[in-house]
Short mmCIF file of C-alpha atoms and ligand atoms in Angstrom, two decimals:
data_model
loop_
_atom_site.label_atom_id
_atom_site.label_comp_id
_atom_site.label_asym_id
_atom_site.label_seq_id
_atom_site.Cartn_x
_atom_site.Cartn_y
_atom_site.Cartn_z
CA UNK J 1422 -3.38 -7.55 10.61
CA UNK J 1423 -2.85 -10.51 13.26
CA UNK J 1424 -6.19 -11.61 12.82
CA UNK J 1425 -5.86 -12.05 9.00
CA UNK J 1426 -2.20 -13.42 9.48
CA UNK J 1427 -3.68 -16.26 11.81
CA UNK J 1428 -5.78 -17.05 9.35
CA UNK J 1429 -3.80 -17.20 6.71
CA UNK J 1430 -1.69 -19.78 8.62
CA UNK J 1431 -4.44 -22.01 9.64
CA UNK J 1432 -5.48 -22.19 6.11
CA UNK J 1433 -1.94 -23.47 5.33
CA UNK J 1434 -1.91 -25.65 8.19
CA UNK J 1435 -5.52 -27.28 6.93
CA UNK J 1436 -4.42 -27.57 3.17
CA UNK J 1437 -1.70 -30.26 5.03
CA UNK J 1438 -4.31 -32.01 7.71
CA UNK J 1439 -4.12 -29.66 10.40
CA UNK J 1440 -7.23 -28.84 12.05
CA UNK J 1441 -8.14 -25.48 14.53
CA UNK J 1442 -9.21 -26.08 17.77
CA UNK J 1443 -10.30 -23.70 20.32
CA UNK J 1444 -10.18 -26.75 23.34
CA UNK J 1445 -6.75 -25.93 24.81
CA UNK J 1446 -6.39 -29.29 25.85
CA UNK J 1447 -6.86 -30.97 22.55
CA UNK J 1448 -4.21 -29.11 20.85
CA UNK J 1449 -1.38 -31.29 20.00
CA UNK J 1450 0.31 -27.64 18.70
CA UNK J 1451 -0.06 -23.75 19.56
CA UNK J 1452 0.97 -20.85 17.73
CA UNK J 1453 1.40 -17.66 19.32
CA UNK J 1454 1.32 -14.80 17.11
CA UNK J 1455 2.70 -12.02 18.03
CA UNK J 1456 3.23 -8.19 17.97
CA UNK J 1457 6.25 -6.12 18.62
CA UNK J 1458 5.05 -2.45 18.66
CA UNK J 1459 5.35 -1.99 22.23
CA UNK J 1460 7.82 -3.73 25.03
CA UNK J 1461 4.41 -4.68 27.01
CA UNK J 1462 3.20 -6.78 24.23
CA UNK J 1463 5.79 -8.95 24.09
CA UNK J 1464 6.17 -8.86 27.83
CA UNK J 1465 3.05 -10.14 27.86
CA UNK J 1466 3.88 -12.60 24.91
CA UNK J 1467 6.26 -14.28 27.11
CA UNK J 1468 4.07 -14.66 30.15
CA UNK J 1469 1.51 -16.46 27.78
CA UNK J 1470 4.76 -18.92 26.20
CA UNK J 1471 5.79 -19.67 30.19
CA UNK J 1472 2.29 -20.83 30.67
CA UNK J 1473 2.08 -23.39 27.89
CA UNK J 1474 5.50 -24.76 29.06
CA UNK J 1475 3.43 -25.93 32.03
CA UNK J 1476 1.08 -27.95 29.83
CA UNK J 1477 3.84 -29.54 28.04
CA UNK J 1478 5.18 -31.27 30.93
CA UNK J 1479 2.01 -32.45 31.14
CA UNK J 1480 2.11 -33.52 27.55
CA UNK J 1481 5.55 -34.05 25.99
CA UNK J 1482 3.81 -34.48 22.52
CA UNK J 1483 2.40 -31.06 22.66
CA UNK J 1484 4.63 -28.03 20.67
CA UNK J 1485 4.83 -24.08 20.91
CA UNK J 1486 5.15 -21.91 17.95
CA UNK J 1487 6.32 -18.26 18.06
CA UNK J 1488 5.04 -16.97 15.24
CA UNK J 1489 5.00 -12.79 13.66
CA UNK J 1490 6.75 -10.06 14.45
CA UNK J 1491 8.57 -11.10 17.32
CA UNK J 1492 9.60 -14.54 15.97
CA UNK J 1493 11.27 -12.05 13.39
CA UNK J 1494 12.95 -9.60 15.75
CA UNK J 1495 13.94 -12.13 17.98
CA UNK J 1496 14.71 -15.04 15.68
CA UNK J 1497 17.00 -17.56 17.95
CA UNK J 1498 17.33 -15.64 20.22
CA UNK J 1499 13.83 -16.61 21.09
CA UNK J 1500 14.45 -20.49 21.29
CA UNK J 1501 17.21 -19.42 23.50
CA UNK J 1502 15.37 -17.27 25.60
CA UNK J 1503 12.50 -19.06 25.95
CA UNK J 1504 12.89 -22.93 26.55
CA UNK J 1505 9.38 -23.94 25.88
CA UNK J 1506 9.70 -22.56 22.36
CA UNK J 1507 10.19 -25.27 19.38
CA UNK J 1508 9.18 -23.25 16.14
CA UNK J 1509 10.15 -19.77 15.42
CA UNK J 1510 8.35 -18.70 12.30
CA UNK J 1511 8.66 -15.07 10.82
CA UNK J 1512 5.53 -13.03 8.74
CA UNK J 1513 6.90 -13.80 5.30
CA UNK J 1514 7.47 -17.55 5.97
CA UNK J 1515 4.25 -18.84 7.07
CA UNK J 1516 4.09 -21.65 3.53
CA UNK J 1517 7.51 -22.92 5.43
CA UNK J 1518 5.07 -24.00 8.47
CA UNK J 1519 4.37 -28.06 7.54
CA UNK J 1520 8.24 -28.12 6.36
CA UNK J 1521 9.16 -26.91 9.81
CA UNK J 1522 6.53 -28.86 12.18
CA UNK J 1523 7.89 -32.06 10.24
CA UNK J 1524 11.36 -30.83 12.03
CA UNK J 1525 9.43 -29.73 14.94
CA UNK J 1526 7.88 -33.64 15.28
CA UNK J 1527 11.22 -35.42 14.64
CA UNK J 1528 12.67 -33.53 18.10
CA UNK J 1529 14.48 -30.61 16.38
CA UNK J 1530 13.91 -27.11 16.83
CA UNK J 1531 12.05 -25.35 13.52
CA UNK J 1532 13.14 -21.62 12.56
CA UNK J 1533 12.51 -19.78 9.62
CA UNK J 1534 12.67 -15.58 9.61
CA UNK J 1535 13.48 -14.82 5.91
CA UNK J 1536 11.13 -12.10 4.70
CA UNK J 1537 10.41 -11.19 1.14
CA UNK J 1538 9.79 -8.81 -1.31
CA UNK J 1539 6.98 -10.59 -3.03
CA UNK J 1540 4.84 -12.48 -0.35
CA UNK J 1541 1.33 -11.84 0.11
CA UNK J 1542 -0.71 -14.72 0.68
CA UNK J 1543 -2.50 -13.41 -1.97
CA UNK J 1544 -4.02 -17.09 -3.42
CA UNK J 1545 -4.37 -18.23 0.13
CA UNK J 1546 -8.30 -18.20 1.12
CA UNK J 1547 -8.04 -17.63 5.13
CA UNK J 1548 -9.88 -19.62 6.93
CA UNK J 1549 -12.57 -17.41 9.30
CA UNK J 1550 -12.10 -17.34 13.32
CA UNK J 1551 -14.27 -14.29 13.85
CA UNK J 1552 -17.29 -15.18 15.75
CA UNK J 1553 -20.32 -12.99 14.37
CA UNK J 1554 -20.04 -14.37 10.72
CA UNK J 1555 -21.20 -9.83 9.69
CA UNK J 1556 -17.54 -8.50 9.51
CA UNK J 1557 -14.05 -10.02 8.62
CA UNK J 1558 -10.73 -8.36 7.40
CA UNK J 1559 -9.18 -8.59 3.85
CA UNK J 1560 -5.38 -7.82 3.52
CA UNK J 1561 -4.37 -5.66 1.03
CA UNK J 1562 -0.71 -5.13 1.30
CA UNK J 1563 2.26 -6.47 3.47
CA UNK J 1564 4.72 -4.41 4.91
CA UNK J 1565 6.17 -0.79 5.30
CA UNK J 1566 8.36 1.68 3.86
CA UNK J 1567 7.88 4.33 5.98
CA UNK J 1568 10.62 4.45 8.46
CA UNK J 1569 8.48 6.03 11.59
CA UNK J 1570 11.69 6.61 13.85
CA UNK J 1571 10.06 5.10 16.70
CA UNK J 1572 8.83 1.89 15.39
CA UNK J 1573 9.99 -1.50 14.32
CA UNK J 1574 7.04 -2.80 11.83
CA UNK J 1575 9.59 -1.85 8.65
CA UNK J 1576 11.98 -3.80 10.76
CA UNK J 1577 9.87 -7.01 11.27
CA UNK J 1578 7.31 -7.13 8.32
CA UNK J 1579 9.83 -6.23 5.79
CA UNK J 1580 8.74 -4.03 2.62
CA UNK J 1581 6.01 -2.40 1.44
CA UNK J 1582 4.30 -4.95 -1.56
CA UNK J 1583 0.84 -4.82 -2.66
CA UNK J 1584 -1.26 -8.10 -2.89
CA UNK J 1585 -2.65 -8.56 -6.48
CA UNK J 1586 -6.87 -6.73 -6.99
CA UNK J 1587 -8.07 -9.88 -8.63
CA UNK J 1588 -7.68 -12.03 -5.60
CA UNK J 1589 -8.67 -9.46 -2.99
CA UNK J 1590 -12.20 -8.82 -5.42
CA UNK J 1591 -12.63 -12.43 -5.23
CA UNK J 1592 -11.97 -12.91 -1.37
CA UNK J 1593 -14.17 -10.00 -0.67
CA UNK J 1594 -16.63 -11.51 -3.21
CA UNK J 1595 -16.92 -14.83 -1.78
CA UNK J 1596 -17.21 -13.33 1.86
CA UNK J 1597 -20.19 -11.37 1.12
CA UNK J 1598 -21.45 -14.53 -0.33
CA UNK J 1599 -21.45 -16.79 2.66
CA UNK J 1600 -23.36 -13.69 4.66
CA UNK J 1601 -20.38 -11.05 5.26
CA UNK J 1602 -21.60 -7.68 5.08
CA UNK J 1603 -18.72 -5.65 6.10
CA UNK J 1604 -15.16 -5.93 5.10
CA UNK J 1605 -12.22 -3.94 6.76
CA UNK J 1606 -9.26 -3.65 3.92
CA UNK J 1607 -6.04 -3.75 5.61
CA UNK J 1608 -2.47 -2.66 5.50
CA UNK J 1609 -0.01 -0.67 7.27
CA UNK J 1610 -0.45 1.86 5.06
CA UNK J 1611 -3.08 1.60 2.62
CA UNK J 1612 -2.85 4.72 0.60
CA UNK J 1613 0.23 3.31 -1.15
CA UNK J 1614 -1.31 0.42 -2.33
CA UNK J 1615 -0.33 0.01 -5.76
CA UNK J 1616 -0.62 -2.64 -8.49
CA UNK J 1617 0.63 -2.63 -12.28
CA UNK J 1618 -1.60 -3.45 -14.74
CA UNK J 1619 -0.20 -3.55 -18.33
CA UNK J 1620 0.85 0.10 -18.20
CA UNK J 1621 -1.75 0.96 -15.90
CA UNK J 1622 -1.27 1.83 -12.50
CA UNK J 1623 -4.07 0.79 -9.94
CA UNK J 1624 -4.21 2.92 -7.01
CA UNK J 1625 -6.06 2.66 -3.40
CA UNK J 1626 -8.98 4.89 -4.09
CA UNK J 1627 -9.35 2.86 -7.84
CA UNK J 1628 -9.59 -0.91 -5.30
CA UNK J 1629 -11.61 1.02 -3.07
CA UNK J 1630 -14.29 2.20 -5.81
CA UNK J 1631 -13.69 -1.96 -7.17
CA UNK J 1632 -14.84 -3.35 -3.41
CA UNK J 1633 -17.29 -1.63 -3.23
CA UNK J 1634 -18.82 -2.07 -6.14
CA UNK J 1635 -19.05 -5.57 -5.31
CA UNK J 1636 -22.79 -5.20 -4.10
CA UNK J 1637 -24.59 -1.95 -1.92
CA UNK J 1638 -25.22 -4.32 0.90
CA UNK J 1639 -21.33 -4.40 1.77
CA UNK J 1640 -20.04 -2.60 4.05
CA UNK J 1641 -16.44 -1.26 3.52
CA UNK J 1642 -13.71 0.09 5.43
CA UNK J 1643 -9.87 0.77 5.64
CA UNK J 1644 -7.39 0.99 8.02
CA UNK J 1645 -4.60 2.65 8.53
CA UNK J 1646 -4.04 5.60 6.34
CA UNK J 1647 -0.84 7.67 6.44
CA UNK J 1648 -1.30 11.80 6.74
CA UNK J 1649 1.11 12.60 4.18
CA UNK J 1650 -0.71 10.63 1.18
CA UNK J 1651 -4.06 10.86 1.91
CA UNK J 1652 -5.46 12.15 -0.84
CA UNK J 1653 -8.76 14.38 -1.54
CA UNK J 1654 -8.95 11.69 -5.04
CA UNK J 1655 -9.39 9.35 -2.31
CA UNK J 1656 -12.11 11.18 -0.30
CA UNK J 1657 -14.27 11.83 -3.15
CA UNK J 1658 -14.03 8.05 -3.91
CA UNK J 1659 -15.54 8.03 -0.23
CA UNK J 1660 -17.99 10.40 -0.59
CA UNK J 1661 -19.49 8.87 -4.14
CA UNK J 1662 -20.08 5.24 -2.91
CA UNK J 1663 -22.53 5.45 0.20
CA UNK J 1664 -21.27 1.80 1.34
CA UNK J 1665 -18.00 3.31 1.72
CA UNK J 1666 -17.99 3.85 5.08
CA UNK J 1667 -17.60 7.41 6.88
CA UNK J 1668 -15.04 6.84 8.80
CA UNK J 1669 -11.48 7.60 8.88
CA UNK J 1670 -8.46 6.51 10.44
CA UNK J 1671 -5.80 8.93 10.55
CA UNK J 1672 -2.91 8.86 13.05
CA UNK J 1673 -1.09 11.89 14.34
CA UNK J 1674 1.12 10.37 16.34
CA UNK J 1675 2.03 14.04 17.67
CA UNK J 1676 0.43 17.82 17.41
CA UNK J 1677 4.04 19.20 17.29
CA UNK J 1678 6.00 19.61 14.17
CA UNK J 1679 9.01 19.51 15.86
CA UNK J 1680 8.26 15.88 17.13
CA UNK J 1681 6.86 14.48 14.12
CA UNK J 1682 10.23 15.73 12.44
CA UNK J 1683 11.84 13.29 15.02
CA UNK J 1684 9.41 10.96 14.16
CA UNK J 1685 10.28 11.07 10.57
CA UNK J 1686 6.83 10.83 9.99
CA UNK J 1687 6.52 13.80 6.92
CA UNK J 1688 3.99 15.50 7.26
CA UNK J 1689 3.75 19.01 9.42
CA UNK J 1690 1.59 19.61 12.01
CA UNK J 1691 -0.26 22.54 9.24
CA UNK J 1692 -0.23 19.14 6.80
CA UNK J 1693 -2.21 16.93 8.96
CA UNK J 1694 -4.46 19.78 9.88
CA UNK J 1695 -5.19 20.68 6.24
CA UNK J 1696 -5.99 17.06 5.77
CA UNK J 1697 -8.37 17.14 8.50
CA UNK J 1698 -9.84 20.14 6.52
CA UNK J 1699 -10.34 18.14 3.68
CA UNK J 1700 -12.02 15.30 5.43
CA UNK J 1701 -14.79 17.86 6.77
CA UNK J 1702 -15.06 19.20 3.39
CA UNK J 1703 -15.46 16.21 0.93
CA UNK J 1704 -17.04 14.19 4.12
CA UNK J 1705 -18.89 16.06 6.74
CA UNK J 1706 -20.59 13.24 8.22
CA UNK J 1707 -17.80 11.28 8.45
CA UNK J 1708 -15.85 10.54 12.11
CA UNK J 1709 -12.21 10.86 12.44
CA UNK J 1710 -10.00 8.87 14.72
CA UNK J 1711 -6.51 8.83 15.57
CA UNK J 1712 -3.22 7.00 17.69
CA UNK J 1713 -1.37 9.01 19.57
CA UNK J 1714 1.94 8.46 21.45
CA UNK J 1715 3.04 10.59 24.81
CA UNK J 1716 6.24 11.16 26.08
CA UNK J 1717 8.10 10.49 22.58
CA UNK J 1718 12.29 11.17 22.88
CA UNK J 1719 13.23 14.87 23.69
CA UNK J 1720 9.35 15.59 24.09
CA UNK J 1721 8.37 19.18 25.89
CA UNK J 1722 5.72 20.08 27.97
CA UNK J 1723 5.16 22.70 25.00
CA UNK J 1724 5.67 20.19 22.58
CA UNK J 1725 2.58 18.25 24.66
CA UNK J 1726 0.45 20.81 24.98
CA UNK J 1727 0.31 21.14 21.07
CA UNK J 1728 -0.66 17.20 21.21
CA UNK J 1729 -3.62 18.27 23.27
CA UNK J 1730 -4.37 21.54 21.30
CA UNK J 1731 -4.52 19.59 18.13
CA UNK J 1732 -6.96 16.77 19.50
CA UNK J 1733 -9.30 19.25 20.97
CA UNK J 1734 -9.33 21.11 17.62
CA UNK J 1735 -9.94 18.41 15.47
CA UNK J 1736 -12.48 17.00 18.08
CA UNK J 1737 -11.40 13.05 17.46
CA UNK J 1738 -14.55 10.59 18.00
CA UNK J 1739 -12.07 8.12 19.16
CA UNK J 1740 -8.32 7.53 19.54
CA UNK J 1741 -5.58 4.80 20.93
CA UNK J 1742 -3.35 6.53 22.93
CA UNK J 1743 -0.07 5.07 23.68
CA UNK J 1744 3.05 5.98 26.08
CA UNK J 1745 6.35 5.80 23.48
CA UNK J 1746 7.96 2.69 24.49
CA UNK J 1747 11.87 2.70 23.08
CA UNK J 1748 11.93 -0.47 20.64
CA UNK J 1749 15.58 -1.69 19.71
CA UNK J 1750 16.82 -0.97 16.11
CA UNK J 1751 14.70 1.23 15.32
CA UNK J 1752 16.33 4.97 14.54
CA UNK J 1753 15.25 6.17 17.69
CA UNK J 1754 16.41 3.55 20.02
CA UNK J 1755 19.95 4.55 18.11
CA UNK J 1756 19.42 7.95 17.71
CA UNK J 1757 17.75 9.79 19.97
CA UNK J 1758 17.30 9.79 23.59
CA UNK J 1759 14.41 8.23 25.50
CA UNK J 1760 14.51 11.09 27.85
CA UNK J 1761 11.18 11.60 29.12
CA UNK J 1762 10.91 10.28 32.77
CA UNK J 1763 8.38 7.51 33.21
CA UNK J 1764 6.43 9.56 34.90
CA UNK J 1765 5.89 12.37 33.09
CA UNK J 1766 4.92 9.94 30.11
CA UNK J 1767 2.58 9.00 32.31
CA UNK J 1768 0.97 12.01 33.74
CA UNK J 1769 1.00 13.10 29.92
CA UNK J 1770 -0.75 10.06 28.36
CA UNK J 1771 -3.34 10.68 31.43
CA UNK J 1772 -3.85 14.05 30.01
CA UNK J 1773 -4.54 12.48 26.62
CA UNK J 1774 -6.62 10.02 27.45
CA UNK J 1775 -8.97 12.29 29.62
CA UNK J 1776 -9.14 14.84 27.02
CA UNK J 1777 -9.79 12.13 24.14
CA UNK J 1778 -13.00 10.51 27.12
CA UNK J 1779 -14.32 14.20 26.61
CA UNK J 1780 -14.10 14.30 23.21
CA UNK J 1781 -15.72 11.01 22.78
CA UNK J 1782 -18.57 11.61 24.94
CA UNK J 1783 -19.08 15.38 23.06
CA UNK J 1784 -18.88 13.59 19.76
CA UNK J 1785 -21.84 10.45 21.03
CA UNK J 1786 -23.96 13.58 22.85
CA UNK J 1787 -24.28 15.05 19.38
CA UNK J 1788 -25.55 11.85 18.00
CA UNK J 1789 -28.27 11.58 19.84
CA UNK J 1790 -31.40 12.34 18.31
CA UNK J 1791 -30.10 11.61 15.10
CA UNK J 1792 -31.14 8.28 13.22
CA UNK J 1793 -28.56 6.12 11.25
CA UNK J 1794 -28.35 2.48 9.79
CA UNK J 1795 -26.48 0.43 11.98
CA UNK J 1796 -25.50 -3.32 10.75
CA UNK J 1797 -26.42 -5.88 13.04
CA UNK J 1798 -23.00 -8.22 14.24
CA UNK J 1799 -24.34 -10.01 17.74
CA UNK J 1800 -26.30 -9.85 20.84
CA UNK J 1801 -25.36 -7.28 23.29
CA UNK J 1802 -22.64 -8.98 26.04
CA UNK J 1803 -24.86 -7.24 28.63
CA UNK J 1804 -28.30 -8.38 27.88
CA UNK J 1805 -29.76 -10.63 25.75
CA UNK J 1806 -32.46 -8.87 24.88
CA UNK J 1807 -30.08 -6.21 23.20
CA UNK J 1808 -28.36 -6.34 19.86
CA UNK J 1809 -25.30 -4.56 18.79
CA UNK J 1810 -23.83 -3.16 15.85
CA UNK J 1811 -22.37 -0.36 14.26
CA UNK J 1812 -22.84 3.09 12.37
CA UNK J 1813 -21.11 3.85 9.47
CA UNK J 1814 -19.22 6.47 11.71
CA UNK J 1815 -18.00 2.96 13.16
CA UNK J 1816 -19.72 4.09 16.73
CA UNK J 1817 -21.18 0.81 18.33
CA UNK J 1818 -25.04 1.10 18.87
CA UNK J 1819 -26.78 -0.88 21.54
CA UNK J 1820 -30.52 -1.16 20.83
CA UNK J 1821 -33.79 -3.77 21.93
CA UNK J 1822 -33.97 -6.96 19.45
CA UNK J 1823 -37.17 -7.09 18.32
CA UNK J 1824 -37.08 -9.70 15.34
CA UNK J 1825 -33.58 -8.58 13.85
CA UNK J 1826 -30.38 -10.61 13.51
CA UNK J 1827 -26.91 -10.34 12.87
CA UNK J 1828 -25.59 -9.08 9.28
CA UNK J 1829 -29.55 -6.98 9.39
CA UNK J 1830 -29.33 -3.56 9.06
CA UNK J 1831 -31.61 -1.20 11.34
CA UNK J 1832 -32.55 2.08 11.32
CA UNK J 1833 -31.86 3.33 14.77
CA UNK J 1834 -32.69 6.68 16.53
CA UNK J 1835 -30.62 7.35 19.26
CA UNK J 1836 -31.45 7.85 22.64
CA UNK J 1837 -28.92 8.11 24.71
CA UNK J 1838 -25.07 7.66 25.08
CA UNK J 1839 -21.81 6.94 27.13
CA UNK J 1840 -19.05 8.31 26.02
CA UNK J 1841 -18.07 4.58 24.44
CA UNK J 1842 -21.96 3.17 23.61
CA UNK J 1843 -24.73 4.73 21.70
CA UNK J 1844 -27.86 3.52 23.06
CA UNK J 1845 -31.56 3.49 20.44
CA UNK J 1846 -34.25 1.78 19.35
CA UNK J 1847 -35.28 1.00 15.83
CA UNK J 1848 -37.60 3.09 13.82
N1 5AD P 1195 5.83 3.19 21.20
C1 5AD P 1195 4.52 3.53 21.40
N2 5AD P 1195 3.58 3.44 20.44
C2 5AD P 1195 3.95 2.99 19.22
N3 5AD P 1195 3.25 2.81 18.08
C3 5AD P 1195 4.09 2.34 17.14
N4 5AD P 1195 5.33 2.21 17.65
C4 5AD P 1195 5.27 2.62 18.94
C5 5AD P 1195 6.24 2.74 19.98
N5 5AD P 1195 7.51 2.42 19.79
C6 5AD P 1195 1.83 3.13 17.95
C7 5AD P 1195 1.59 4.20 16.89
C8 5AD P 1195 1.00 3.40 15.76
C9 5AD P 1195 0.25 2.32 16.50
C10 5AD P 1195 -0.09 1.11 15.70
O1 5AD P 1195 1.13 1.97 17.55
O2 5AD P 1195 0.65 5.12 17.40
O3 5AD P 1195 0.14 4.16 14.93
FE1 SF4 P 1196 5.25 1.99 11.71
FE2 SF4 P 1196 5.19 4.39 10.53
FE3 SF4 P 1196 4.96 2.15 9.06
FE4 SF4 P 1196 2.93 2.88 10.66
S1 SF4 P 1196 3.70 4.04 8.88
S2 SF4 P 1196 3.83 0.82 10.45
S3 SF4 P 1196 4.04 3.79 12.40
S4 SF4 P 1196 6.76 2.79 10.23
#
């Protein structure tokens, strides 16, 4: 969502003669954006703003921006904090930015945090900073209504609101144009996306069957989807379209009922496992992958154990595992006690993370042998002579050159695996 945010801002920024620069030392302005979700991230956030302070004494001309989710939990309290700050610009305020650098220039300090109930960029054609030119996000929705207990996205990217179909069609359209040919849609929550039109109401799974529609060659895929409305109309929108790709996202968070009920997250540990079910049924091929967080408030060892139970039965191809980290505001952080000792988070998310390695490796040693189409995005970072790219299963496939490029798609047989890498050759 940070990549397609950045975007979005240097599109604003060029519509008023701004221009992106990836030399460091050219840049007359940097904007940090930023995530929230954990302390360490904006730990490290602040590192990176100390550092740039360094090049302004160098260059008293030069400016630092704070922009997303911390701008907007922090708000002054970040000029405050942080010295080398002059702009402070929350998720909903980004067409504020040229108002604000105009402050910025004449030796003031620029804030804006107001968030919305309508924003979503929606007209506002981002300009690209991936590098392999094959794959690039679409937003689909803003915001969150959920309420996790543990988390402060509702907090800092405000409400739920769905961007309009039209302009995501013709984004997605135009990107498969200049050469895309895979699109991820995102949101924090996908499966409520939801547009009027006239009396009809557009749901996810009707966008989903729109995108892809768009043409064969494209490649599409969604992320994140919430347990408790994923829907089986939604997986048989998957399994119809075969550029819809066979892969989903679905986080657990916990295995224990009892946790996710602290969590607030509404669904049961039976409910996600019934979804699971479904997933298998409508999709067999597909892969499933997951976030999980150790050590959340009041967590037991029993409580643990049914994390791992529930991983190992559902066999994840991949996860991101996280230890709970308390974040203020949120109903947790007022509510409940971060009572787990640090260590025992630790030793937990260690348990986690070696089961998930096992479960990755099972789920690549069962690929091998097998042939899929894998779409070509770049050279291999360890040898030229390698490509890489990706299953529909969203597995990354290394494999020899021979005369293909990126946005091709291969037929590879694999050959071998680690428990991150599927290694082939093309057939
Ligand atoms: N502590 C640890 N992990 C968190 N996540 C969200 N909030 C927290 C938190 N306070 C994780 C969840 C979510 C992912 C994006 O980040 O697993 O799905
Ligand atoms: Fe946070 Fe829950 Fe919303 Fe995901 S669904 S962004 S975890 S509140």
């Amino acid at each position: 969502m940070n990549v397609v945010d950045s975007e979005v801002v240097a599109a604003i920024l060029q519509q008023h003669n701004y221009q992106v620069t990836e030399k460091l030392d050219e840049a007359d302005l940097v904007l940090v954006n930023t995530c929230s979700i954990r302390d360490n991230a904006e730990q490290r956030v602040r590192t990176r703003i100390r550092e740039f302070g360094r090049l302004k004494e160098k260059n008293h001309s030069f400016s630092v921006g704070v922009i997303g989710c911390m701008a907007e939990r922090l708000k002054e309290k970040l000029l405050e904090e942080e010295t080398t700050v002059d702009l402070v610009v929350g998720p909903d305020a980004y067409r504020d930015l040229p108002a604000l650098l105009q402050e910025v220039e004449s030796g003031q300090k620029g804030i804006n945090t107001l968030l919305s109930l309508e924003e979503t960029y929606g007209d506002i054609r981002p300009v690209r900073m991936d590098r392999n030119h094959v794959t690039s996000f679409v937003a689909i929705m803003r915001g969150c209504n959920n309420f996790c207990s543990y988390c402060v996205v509702p907090g800092t990217r405000g409400r739920e609101r769905s961007r309009d179909p039209e302009t995501i069609v013709r984004e997605t359209t135009e990107l498969f144009e200049q050469g895309y040919r895979e699109v991820t849609l995102l949101g924090q929550n996908v499966n409520s996306y939801r547009w009027k039109e006239g009396k009809q109401l557009l749901k996810f799974e009707k966008l989903l069957a729109r995108v892809a529609e768009i043409d064969p060659q494209l490649r599409v895929r969604f992320a994140t989807s919430h347990p408790k409305d994923m829907s089986d109309q939604l997986l048989k929108v998957i399994a119809k379209y075969p550029n819809l790709c066979q892969a989903i996202h679905l986080p657990v968070q916990s295995g224990s009922s009892s946790v996710l009920s602290r969590m607030k997250r509404r669904y049961t540990r039976e409910h996600y496992m019934e979804r699971i079910q479904a997933i298998r049924k409508y999709l067999p091929k597909a892969s499933i992958s997951t976030d999980v967080i150790a050590g959340f408030c009041g967590e037991t060892e029993e409580e643990h154990q049914q994390t791992l139970s529930l991983m190992e039965w559902a066999g994840y191809d991949f996860a991101y595992m996280f230890k709970y980290s308390e974040r203020p505001e949120t109903f947790a952080a007022e509510k409940l006690a971060d009572d787990v000792p640090e260590e025992v988070k630790s030793r937990r998310l260690n348990e986690i993370i070696e089961l998930q390695s096992k479960l990755s490796l099972q789920s690549k040693e069962l690929d091998v042998g097998q042939t899929y189409e894998v779409l070509v995005e770049g050279t291999s970072k360890k040898s030229g002579d390698h490509l890489y790219g990706r299953t529909s299963q969203n597995k990354v496939v290394v494999f020899p050159k021979g005369s293909l490029k990126p946005g091709d798609y291969a037929s590879v047989t694999i050959t071998d695996c680690t428990s991150a890498t599927l290694i082939g050759n093309v057939v």
